[in-house]
Tab-separated table of C-alpha atoms and ligand atoms in Angstrom:
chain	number	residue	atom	x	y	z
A	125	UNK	CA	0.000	0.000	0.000
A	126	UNK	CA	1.541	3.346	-0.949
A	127	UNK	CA	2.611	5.839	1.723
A	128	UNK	CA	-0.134	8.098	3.440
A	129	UNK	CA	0.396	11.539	2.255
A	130	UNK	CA	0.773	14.742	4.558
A	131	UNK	CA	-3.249	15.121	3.844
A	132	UNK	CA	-3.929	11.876	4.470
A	133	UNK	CA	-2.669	10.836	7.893
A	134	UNK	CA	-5.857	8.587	9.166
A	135	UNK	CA	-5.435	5.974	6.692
A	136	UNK	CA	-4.574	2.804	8.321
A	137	UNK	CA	-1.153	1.703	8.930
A	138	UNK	CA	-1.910	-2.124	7.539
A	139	UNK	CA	0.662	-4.929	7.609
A	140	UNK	CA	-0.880	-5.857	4.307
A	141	UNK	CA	-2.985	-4.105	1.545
A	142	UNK	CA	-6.670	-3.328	2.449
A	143	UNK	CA	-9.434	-2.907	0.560
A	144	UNK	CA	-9.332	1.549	0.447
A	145	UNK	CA	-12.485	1.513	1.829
A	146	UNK	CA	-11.705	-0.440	4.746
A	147	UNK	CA	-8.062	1.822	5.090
A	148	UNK	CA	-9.388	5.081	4.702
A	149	UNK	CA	-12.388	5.044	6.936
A	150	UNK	CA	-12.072	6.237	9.875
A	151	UNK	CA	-14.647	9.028	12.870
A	152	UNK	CA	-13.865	12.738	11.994
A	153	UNK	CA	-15.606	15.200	13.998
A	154	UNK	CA	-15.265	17.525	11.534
A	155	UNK	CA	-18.375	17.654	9.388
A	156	UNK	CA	-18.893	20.115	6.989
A	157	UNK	CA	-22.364	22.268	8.816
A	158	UNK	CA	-23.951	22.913	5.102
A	159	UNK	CA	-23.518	19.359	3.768
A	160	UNK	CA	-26.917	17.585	2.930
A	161	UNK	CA	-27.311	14.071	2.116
A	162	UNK	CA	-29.955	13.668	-0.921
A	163	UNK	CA	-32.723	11.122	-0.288
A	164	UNK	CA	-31.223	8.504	-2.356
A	165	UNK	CA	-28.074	8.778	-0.510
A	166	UNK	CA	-29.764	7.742	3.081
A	167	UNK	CA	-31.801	4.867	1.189
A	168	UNK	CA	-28.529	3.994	-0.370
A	169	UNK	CA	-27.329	3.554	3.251
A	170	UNK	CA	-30.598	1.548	4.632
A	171	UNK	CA	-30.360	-0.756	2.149
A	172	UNK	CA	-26.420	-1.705	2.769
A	173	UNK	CA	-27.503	-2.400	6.307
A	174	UNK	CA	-31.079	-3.931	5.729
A	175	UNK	CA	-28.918	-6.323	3.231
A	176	UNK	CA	-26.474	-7.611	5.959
A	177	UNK	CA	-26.377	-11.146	7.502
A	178	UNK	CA	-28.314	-11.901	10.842
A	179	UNK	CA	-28.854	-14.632	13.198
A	180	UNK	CA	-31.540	-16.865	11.568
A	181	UNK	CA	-32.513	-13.859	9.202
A	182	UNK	CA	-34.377	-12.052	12.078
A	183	UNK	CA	-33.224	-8.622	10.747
A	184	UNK	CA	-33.483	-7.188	14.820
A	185	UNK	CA	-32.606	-3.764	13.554
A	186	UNK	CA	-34.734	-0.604	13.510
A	187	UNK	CA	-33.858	2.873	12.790
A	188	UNK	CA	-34.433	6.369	13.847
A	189	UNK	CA	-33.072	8.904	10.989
A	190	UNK	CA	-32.679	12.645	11.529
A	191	UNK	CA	-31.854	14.963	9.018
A	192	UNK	CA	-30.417	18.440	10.300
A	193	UNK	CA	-32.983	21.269	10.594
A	194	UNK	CA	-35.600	18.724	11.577
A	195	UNK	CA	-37.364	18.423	14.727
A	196	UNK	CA	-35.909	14.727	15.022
A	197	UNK	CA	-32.615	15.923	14.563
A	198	UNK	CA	-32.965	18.013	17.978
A	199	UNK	CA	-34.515	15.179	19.355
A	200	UNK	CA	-31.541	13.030	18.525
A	201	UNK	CA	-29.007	16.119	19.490
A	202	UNK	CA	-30.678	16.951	22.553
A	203	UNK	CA	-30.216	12.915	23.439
A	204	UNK	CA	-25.931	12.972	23.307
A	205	UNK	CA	-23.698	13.446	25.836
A	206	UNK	CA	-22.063	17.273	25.455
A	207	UNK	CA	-19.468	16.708	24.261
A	208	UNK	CA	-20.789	14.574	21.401
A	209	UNK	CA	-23.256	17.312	20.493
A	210	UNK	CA	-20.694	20.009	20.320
A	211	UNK	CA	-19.668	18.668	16.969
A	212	UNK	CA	-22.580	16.394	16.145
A	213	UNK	CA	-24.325	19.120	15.730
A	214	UNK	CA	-22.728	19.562	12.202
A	215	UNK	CA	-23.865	16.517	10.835
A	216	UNK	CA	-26.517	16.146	7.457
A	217	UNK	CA	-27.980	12.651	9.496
A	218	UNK	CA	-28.462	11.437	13.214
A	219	UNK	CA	-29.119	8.027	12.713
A	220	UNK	CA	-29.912	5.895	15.716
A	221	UNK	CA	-29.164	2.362	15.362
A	222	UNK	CA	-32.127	0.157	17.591
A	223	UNK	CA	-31.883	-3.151	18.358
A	224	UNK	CA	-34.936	-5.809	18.885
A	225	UNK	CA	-33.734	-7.653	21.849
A	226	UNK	CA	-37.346	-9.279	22.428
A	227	UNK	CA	-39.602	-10.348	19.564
A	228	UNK	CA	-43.420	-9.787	19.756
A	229	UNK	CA	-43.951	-13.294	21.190
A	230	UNK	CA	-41.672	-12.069	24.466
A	231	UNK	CA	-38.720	-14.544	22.968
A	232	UNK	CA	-35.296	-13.155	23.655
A	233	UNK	CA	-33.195	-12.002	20.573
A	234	UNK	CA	-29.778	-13.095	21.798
A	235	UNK	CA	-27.551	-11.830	19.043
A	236	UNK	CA	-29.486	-8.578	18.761
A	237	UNK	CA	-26.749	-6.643	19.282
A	238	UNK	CA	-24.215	-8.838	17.114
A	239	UNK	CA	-26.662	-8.035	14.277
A	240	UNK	CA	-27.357	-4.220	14.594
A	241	UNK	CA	-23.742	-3.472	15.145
A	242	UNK	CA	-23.020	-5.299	11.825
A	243	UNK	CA	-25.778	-3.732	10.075
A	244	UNK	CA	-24.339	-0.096	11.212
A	245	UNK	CA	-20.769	-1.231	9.772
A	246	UNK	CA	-22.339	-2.409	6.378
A	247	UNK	CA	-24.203	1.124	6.471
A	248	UNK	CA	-20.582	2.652	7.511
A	249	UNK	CA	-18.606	0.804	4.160
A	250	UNK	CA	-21.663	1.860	1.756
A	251	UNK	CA	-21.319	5.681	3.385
A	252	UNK	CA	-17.964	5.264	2.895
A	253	UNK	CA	-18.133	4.554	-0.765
A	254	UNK	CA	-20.803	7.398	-1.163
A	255	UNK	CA	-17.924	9.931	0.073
A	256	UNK	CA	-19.490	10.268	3.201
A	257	UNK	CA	-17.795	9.928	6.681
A	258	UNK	CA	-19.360	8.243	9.899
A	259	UNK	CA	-18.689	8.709	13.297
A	260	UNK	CA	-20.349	6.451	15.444
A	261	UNK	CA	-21.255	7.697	19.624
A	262	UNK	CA	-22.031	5.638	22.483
A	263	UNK	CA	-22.604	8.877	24.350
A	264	UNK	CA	-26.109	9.624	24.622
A	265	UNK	CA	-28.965	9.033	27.076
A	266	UNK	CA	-31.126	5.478	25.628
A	267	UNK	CA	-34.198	6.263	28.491
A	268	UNK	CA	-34.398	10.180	26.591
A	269	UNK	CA	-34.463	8.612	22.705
A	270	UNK	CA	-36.834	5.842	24.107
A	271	UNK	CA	-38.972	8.568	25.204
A	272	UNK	CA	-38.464	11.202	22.193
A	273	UNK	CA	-39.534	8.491	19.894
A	274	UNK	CA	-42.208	5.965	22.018
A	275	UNK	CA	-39.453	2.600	21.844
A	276	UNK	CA	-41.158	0.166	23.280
A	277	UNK	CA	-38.916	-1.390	26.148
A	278	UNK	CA	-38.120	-4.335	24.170
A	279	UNK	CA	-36.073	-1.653	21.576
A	280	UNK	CA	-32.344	-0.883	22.885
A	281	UNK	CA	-30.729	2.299	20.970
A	282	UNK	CA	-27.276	0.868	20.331
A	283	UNK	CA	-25.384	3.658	18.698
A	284	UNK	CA	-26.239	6.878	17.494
A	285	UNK	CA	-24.309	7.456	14.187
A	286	UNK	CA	-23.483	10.733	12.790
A	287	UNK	CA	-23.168	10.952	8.921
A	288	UNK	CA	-22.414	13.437	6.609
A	289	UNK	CA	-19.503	15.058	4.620
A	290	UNK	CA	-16.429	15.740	6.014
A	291	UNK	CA	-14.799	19.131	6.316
A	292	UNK	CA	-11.028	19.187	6.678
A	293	UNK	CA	-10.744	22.873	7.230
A	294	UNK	CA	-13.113	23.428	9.850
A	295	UNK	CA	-11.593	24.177	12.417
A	296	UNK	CA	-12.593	22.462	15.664
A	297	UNK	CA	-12.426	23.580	19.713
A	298	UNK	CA	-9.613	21.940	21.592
A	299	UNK	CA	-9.665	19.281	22.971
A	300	UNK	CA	-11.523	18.156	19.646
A	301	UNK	CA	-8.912	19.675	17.602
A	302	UNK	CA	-5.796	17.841	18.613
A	303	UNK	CA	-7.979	13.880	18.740
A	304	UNK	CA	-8.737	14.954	15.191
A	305	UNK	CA	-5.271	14.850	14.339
A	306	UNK	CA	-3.877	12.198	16.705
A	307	UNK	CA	-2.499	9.299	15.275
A	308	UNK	CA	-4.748	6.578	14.914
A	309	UNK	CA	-3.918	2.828	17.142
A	310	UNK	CA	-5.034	-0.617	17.548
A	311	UNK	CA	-3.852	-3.631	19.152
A	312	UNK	CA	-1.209	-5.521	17.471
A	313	UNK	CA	-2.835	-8.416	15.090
A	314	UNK	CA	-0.916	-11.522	17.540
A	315	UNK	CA	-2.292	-9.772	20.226
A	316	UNK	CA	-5.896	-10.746	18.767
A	317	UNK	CA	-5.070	-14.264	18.688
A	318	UNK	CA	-6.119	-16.087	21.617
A	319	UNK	CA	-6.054	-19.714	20.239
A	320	UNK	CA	-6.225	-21.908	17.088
A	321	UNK	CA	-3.254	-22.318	14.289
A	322	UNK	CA	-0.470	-19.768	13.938
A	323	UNK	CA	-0.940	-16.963	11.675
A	324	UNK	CA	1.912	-15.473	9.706
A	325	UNK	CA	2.164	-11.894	10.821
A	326	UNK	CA	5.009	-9.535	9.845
A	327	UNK	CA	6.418	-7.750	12.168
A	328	UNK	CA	5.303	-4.392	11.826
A	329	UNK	CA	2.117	-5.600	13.027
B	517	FMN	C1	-19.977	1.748	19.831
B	517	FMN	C2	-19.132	2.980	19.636
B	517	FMN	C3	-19.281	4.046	20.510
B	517	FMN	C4	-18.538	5.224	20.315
B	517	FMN	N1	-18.792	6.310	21.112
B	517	FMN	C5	-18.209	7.491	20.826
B	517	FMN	C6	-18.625	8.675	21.490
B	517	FMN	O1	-19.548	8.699	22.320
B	517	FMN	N2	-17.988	9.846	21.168
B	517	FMN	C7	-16.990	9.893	20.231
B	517	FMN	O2	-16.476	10.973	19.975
B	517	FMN	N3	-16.592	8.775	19.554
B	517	FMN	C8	-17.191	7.583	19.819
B	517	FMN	N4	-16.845	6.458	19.110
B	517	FMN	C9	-15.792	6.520	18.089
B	517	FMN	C10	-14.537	5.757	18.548
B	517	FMN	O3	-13.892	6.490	19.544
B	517	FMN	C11	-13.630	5.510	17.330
B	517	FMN	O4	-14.288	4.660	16.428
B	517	FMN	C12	-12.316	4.849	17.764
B	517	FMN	O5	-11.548	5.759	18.536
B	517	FMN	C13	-11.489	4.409	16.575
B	517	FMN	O6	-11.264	5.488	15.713
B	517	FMN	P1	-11.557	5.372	14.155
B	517	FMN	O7	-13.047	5.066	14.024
B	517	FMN	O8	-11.221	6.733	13.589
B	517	FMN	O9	-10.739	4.277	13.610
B	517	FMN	C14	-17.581	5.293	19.276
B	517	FMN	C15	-17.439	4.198	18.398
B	517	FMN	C16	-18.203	3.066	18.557
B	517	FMN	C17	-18.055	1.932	17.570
């Protein structure tokens, strides 16, 4: 994989070639505040996560989206932690990912959550090959989007995503500014092996 350039610092640092989708996505903060994603765009992103695999086909995910400028959108705002909605704010979509834990019948959905947080990184690759950025936030208060938007209690909000373009001159308030730039880390690769056969992994990873 070539070198990152100077403007592109958050690709991945692989220890062999990803697909550039996979390298070059990663959770600005900085979204441009007059981007607007066009209807087809936000089906375009349904329909990469409606399409992914789930535990006998059950499909346990439901979604709240909020376009900026919309009363949902406050809803969804209003729901993050502070500092999540200091740049959130910014973004064309709040999308909050839902997941059925308990079908109609009272059964439990035990790989609910397996399947919605899938179905959000399906939605992530197709934004990602639209030109869009995601940033996905734990922060935010499930009991006030329950409420905003009558979930029944058998509905957990997961993850509340924020989509829309990415602005690399805007200029974000510190602390914001300096994680935007930090270099991105994971674990080393052996480090993820816990059992099983021996994997050949070069050393720079
Ligand atoms: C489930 C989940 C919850 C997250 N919660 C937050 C959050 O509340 N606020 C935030 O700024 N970033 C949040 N993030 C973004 C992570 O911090 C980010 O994905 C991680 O640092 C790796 O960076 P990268 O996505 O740029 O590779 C969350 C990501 C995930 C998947």
């Amino acid at each position: 994989m070539p070198e990152p350039t100077a403007r592109d610092t958050r690709t991945a640092t692989t220890a062999v070639p990803l697909h550039p989708l996979l390298a070059q996505r990663w959770s600005p903060r900085a979204f441009d505040p007059h981007g607007e994603m066009p209807a087809d765009q936000i089906t375009a992103l349904l329909e990469a996560a409606r399409w992914s695999p789930s535990a006998a086909n059950t499909q346990p995910w439901r979604f709240v989206v909020a376009r900026r400028g919309t009363p949902a959108f406050a809803q969804v705002l209003a729901a993050l932690a502070p500092g999540n909605q200091v740049w959130a704010r910014n973004s064309a979509v709040l999308l909050v990912a839902v997941a059925e834990t308990v079908d109609e019948d009272g059964a439990p959905r035990p790989w609910a959550q397996y399947d919605v947080g899938q179905a959000v990184a399906h939605l992530s690759m197709q934004a990602q090959a639209e030109g869009l950025v995601v940033h996905q936030m734990g922060g935010f208060s499930a009991d006030a989007l329950s409420s905003a938007f009558g979930l029944e209690e058998r509905f957990q909000p997961m993850v509340v995503a924020a989509i829309g373009s990415h602005d690399a001159d805007l200029v974000l308030p510190e602390p914001l500014a300096v994680r935007e730039q930090a270099t991105r880390t994971r674990l080393p690769l052996a480090e993820l092996l816990v059992g099983g056969e021996p994997v050949a992994l070069p050393r720079s990873a």
